[in-house]
Amino acid sequence: MAQLQLQQTFPRNATDPLRPLFQLLLAEASLAGGQDEPALNQLLNLDRWPGGLADIGSLRRADALAGLGKTEEALALYLALEAEGTLLDEQRFSCNRAAFIAFKAGRYKLANRLYKSIAGNPPQKIRSKTWCCSPSAPRHSRRVIRAGE
C-alpha cells in the first residue's frame, strides 16, 4: 500500500530535489516488504546521493544484495561501512543482515560481534530498578523497569 502511494506521488522530473528521497523511501518500503530486487533497482538507478544520504544508500544497497544472496558484494559494502564506523550499529535490520552474511561467509568473529551488538547490553541492576540498556545510553533511549513488572 505504501509503495503504491509513493509511486503515485513520485517526482517524474529527474532534476527534482525530492527524487532521491523518494527513491530511498521506495527502496526502504521494498526492503521492509521482503522485495529485495525492486529495492536494489531503486537504489542502483540513483546516480548521486544528496548530502548525508550516501551512507544510508550504501547500507540499503548492501541490505538488498544480502537479501538476494549476493554474499561477497554485500559483505564488501558492510565492511566498508563498518570501517567508517557509520550506521551499522544503529540500524538493527542492517546489522542483522550483515551478521547473517558474515556468518555465511565464515567471518565468525564479525558475525559474533554484530549479533552481540543487536542483543545489546544485558540489563543491569541499579538500586531497586533495572535498566533494559546500559545506563550510559542516551536518556531518551532508556526504559526503566520496576522490580516485579
PDB file of C-alpha atoms in Angstrom:
ATOM      1  CA  MET A   1       0.000   0.000   0.000  1.00  0.00           C
ATOM      2  CA  ALA A   2       2.747   2.433   0.981  1.00  0.00           C
ATOM      3  CA  GLN A   3       4.670   1.626  -2.199  1.00  0.00           C
ATOM      4  CA  LEU A   4       1.625   2.323  -4.336  1.00  0.00           C
ATOM      5  CA  GLN A   5       1.054   5.700  -2.665  1.00  0.00           C
ATOM      6  CA  LEU A   6       4.728   6.597  -3.072  1.00  0.00           C
ATOM      7  CA  GLN A   7       4.726   5.623  -6.735  1.00  0.00           C
ATOM      8  CA  GLN A   8       1.683   7.822  -7.375  1.00  0.00           C
ATOM      9  CA  THR A   9       3.424  10.876  -5.911  1.00  0.00           C
ATOM     10  CA  PHE A  10       6.905  10.037  -7.251  1.00  0.00           C
ATOM     11  CA  PRO A  11       8.546  13.097  -8.880  1.00  0.00           C
ATOM     12  CA  ARG A  12       8.876  12.414 -12.626  1.00  0.00           C
ATOM     13  CA  ASN A  13      11.365  15.204 -13.263  1.00  0.00           C
ATOM     14  CA  ALA A  14      14.926  13.816 -12.977  1.00  0.00           C
ATOM     15  CA  THR A  15      16.214  17.113 -11.557  1.00  0.00           C
ATOM     16  CA  ASP A  16      13.589  17.304  -8.808  1.00  0.00           C
ATOM     17  CA  PRO A  17      15.457  17.618  -5.465  1.00  0.00           C
ATOM     18  CA  LEU A  18      12.947  15.266  -3.795  1.00  0.00           C
ATOM     19  CA  ARG A  19      13.506  12.446  -6.285  1.00  0.00           C
ATOM     20  CA  PRO A  20      16.453  10.819  -4.398  1.00  0.00           C
ATOM     21  CA  LEU A  21      14.460  10.924  -1.172  1.00  0.00           C
ATOM     22  CA  PHE A  22      11.507   9.229  -2.851  1.00  0.00           C
ATOM     23  CA  GLN A  23      13.790   6.583  -4.351  1.00  0.00           C
ATOM     24  CA  LEU A  24      15.289   5.848  -0.954  1.00  0.00           C
ATOM     25  CA  LEU A  25      11.841   5.685   0.615  1.00  0.00           C
ATOM     26  CA  LEU A  26      10.620   3.337  -2.119  1.00  0.00           C
ATOM     27  CA  ALA A  27      13.672   1.144  -1.592  1.00  0.00           C
ATOM     28  CA  GLU A  28      13.064   1.123   2.179  1.00  0.00           C
ATOM     29  CA  ALA A  29       9.428   0.108   1.625  1.00  0.00           C
ATOM     30  CA  SER A  30      10.528  -2.676  -0.736  1.00  0.00           C
ATOM     31  CA  LEU A  31      13.096  -3.962   1.764  1.00  0.00           C
ATOM     32  CA  ALA A  32      10.534  -3.908   4.552  1.00  0.00           C
ATOM     33  CA  GLY A  33       8.202  -5.922   2.332  1.00  0.00           C
ATOM     34  CA  GLY A  34      10.868  -8.509   1.552  1.00  0.00           C
ATOM     35  CA  GLN A  35      11.211  -7.350  -2.063  1.00  0.00           C
ATOM     36  CA  ASP A  36      14.964  -7.107  -2.366  1.00  0.00           C
ATOM     37  CA  GLU A  37      15.244  -6.966  -6.158  1.00  0.00           C
ATOM     38  CA  PRO A  38      12.959  -3.926  -6.623  1.00  0.00           C
ATOM     39  CA  ALA A  39      14.779  -2.254  -3.724  1.00  0.00           C
ATOM     40  CA  LEU A  40      18.149  -2.840  -5.368  1.00  0.00           C
ATOM     41  CA  ASN A  41      16.843  -1.497  -8.686  1.00  0.00           C
ATOM     42  CA  GLN A  42      15.645   1.690  -6.978  1.00  0.00           C
ATOM     43  CA  LEU A  43      19.000   2.145  -5.270  1.00  0.00           C
ATOM     44  CA  LEU A  44      21.047   1.467  -8.401  1.00  0.00           C
ATOM     45  CA  ASN A  45      19.008   3.895 -10.514  1.00  0.00           C
ATOM     46  CA  LEU A  46      20.190   6.828  -8.456  1.00  0.00           C
ATOM     47  CA  ASP A  47      23.357   8.455  -9.763  1.00  0.00           C
ATOM     48  CA  ARG A  48      24.183  10.710  -6.847  1.00  0.00           C
ATOM     49  CA  TRP A  49      23.011  10.758  -3.248  1.00  0.00           C
ATOM     50  CA  PRO A  50      22.437  14.209  -1.767  1.00  0.00           C
ATOM     51  CA  GLY A  51      24.052  15.288   1.489  1.00  0.00           C
ATOM     52  CA  GLY A  52      24.212  12.685   4.190  1.00  0.00           C
ATOM     53  CA  LEU A  53      22.262  10.022   2.324  1.00  0.00           C
ATOM     54  CA  ALA A  54      25.306   8.359   0.726  1.00  0.00           C
ATOM     55  CA  ASP A  55      25.961   6.101   3.735  1.00  0.00           C
ATOM     56  CA  ILE A  56      22.341   5.074   4.196  1.00  0.00           C
ATOM     57  CA  GLY A  57      22.078   4.451   0.438  1.00  0.00           C
ATOM     58  CA  SER A  58      25.125   2.166   0.565  1.00  0.00           C
ATOM     59  CA  LEU A  59      23.744   0.417   3.619  1.00  0.00           C
ATOM     60  CA  ARG A  60      20.398  -0.236   1.957  1.00  0.00           C
ATOM     61  CA  ARG A  61      22.158  -1.424  -1.197  1.00  0.00           C
ATOM     62  CA  ALA A  62      24.104  -3.907   0.968  1.00  0.00           C
ATOM     63  CA  ASP A  63      20.821  -4.985   2.581  1.00  0.00           C
ATOM     64  CA  ALA A  64      19.255  -5.644  -0.822  1.00  0.00           C
ATOM     65  CA  LEU A  65      22.325  -7.542  -2.040  1.00  0.00           C
ATOM     66  CA  ALA A  66      22.321  -9.618   1.149  1.00  0.00           C
ATOM     67  CA  GLY A  67      18.639 -10.416   0.666  1.00  0.00           C
ATOM     68  CA  LEU A  68      19.354 -11.561  -2.878  1.00  0.00           C
ATOM     69  CA  GLY A  69      22.111 -13.865  -1.627  1.00  0.00           C
ATOM     70  CA  LYS A  70      24.978 -11.883  -3.159  1.00  0.00           C
ATOM     71  CA  THR A  71      27.172 -12.538  -0.157  1.00  0.00           C
ATOM     72  CA  GLU A  72      30.528 -11.203  -1.326  1.00  0.00           C
ATOM     73  CA  GLU A  73      29.164  -7.909  -2.703  1.00  0.00           C
ATOM     74  CA  ALA A  74      27.040  -7.300   0.379  1.00  0.00           C
ATOM     75  CA  LEU A  75      29.848  -8.171   2.771  1.00  0.00           C
ATOM     76  CA  ALA A  76      32.232  -5.799   0.965  1.00  0.00           C
ATOM     77  CA  LEU A  77      29.752  -2.929   1.393  1.00  0.00           C
ATOM     78  CA  TYR A  78      29.055  -3.805   5.028  1.00  0.00           C
ATOM     79  CA  LEU A  79      32.777  -3.977   5.804  1.00  0.00           C
ATOM     80  CA  ALA A  80      33.392  -0.619   4.125  1.00  0.00           C
ATOM     81  CA  LEU A  81      30.628   0.954   6.201  1.00  0.00           C
ATOM     82  CA  GLU A  82      31.894  -0.716   9.361  1.00  0.00           C
ATOM     83  CA  ALA A  83      35.406   0.610   8.696  1.00  0.00           C
ATOM     84  CA  GLU A  84      33.946   4.121   8.571  1.00  0.00           C
ATOM     85  CA  GLY A  85      32.150   3.409  11.837  1.00  0.00           C
ATOM     86  CA  THR A  86      28.829   4.550  10.456  1.00  0.00           C
ATOM     87  CA  LEU A  87      25.285   3.343  10.810  1.00  0.00           C
ATOM     88  CA  LEU A  88      25.720  -0.397  11.123  1.00  0.00           C
ATOM     89  CA  ASP A  89      25.332  -0.475  14.903  1.00  0.00           C
ATOM     90  CA  GLU A  90      22.415   1.960  14.744  1.00  0.00           C
ATOM     91  CA  GLN A  91      20.427   0.063  12.107  1.00  0.00           C
ATOM     92  CA  ARG A  92      19.250  -3.247  13.596  1.00  0.00           C
ATOM     93  CA  PHE A  93      17.771  -4.562  10.323  1.00  0.00           C
ATOM     94  CA  SER A  94      21.052  -3.977   8.515  1.00  0.00           C
ATOM     95  CA  CYS A  95      23.128  -5.240  11.408  1.00  0.00           C
ATOM     96  CA  ASN A  96      21.127  -8.491  11.403  1.00  0.00           C
ATOM     97  CA  ARG A  97      21.619  -8.949   7.672  1.00  0.00           C
ATOM     98  CA  ALA A  98      25.324  -8.127   7.970  1.00  0.00           C
ATOM     99  CA  ALA A  99      25.719 -10.648  10.793  1.00  0.00           C
ATOM    100  CA  PHE A 100      23.954 -13.356   8.804  1.00  0.00           C
ATOM    101  CA  ILE A 101      26.044 -12.658   5.695  1.00  0.00           C
ATOM    102  CA  ALA A 102      29.243 -12.618   7.770  1.00  0.00           C
ATOM    103  CA  PHE A 103      28.284 -15.972   9.272  1.00  0.00           C
ATOM    104  CA  LYS A 104      27.542 -17.447   5.829  1.00  0.00           C
ATOM    105  CA  ALA A 105      30.917 -16.195   4.592  1.00  0.00           C
ATOM    106  CA  GLY A 106      32.747 -17.798   7.525  1.00  0.00           C
ATOM    107  CA  ARG A 107      33.574 -14.474   9.202  1.00  0.00           C
ATOM    108  CA  TYR A 108      32.532 -15.791  12.607  1.00  0.00           C
ATOM    109  CA  LYS A 109      34.219 -13.153  14.771  1.00  0.00           C
ATOM    110  CA  LEU A 110      32.480 -10.394  12.819  1.00  0.00           C
ATOM    111  CA  ALA A 111      29.153 -12.237  12.945  1.00  0.00           C
ATOM    112  CA  ASN A 112      29.559 -12.735  16.690  1.00  0.00           C
ATOM    113  CA  ARG A 113      30.296  -9.065  17.294  1.00  0.00           C
ATOM    114  CA  LEU A 114      27.353  -7.961  15.158  1.00  0.00           C
ATOM    115  CA  TYR A 115      24.922 -10.351  16.816  1.00  0.00           C
ATOM    116  CA  LYS A 116      26.109  -9.122  20.218  1.00  0.00           C
ATOM    117  CA  SER A 117      25.513  -5.575  19.029  1.00  0.00           C
ATOM    118  CA  ILE A 118      21.935  -6.490  18.134  1.00  0.00           C
ATOM    119  CA  ALA A 119      21.371  -8.137  21.506  1.00  0.00           C
ATOM    120  CA  GLY A 120      22.652  -5.043  23.299  1.00  0.00           C
ATOM    121  CA  ASN A 121      23.868  -4.933  26.842  1.00  0.00           C
ATOM    122  CA  PRO A 122      22.217  -7.239  29.381  1.00  0.00           C
ATOM    123  CA  PRO A 123      20.009  -5.469  31.919  1.00  0.00           C
ATOM    124  CA  GLN A 124      21.948  -4.010  34.821  1.00  0.00           C
ATOM    125  CA  LYS A 125      20.626  -3.775  38.366  1.00  0.00           C
ATOM    126  CA  ILE A 126      20.723  -0.223  39.730  1.00  0.00           C
ATOM    127  CA  ARG A 127      19.354   0.216  43.258  1.00  0.00           C
ATOM    128  CA  SER A 128      15.762  -1.050  43.071  1.00  0.00           C
ATOM    129  CA  LYS A 129      15.387  -0.516  39.333  1.00  0.00           C
ATOM    130  CA  THR A 130      16.561  -2.494  36.336  1.00  0.00           C
ATOM    131  CA  TRP A 131      17.693  -0.740  33.187  1.00  0.00           C
ATOM    132  CA  CYS A 132      16.911  -2.501  29.934  1.00  0.00           C
ATOM    133  CA  CYS A 133      20.006  -0.964  28.412  1.00  0.00           C
ATOM    134  CA  SER A 134      23.261   0.494  29.608  1.00  0.00           C
ATOM    135  CA  PRO A 135      22.907   3.478  31.957  1.00  0.00           C
ATOM    136  CA  SER A 136      25.324   5.303  29.682  1.00  0.00           C
ATOM    137  CA  ALA A 137      22.833   5.146  26.794  1.00  0.00           C
ATOM    138  CA  PRO A 138      21.194   8.421  25.792  1.00  0.00           C
ATOM    139  CA  ARG A 139      18.444   9.338  28.226  1.00  0.00           C
ATOM    140  CA  HIS A 140      15.694   9.187  25.578  1.00  0.00           C
ATOM    141  CA  SER A 141      16.535   5.547  24.776  1.00  0.00           C
ATOM    142  CA  ARG A 142      16.444   4.298  28.377  1.00  0.00           C
ATOM    143  CA  ARG A 143      13.495   2.468  29.767  1.00  0.00           C
ATOM    144  CA  VAL A 144      13.226   1.770  33.447  1.00  0.00           C
ATOM    145  CA  ILE A 145      11.573  -1.465  34.532  1.00  0.00           C
ATOM    146  CA  ARG A 146      10.493  -1.531  38.141  1.00  0.00           C
ATOM    147  CA  ALA A 147      11.060  -4.724  40.076  1.00  0.00           C
ATOM    148  CA  GLY A 148       8.151  -7.119  39.587  1.00  0.00           C
ATOM    149  CA  GLU A 149       6.858  -5.558  36.372  1.00  0.00           C
TER     150      GLU A 149
END
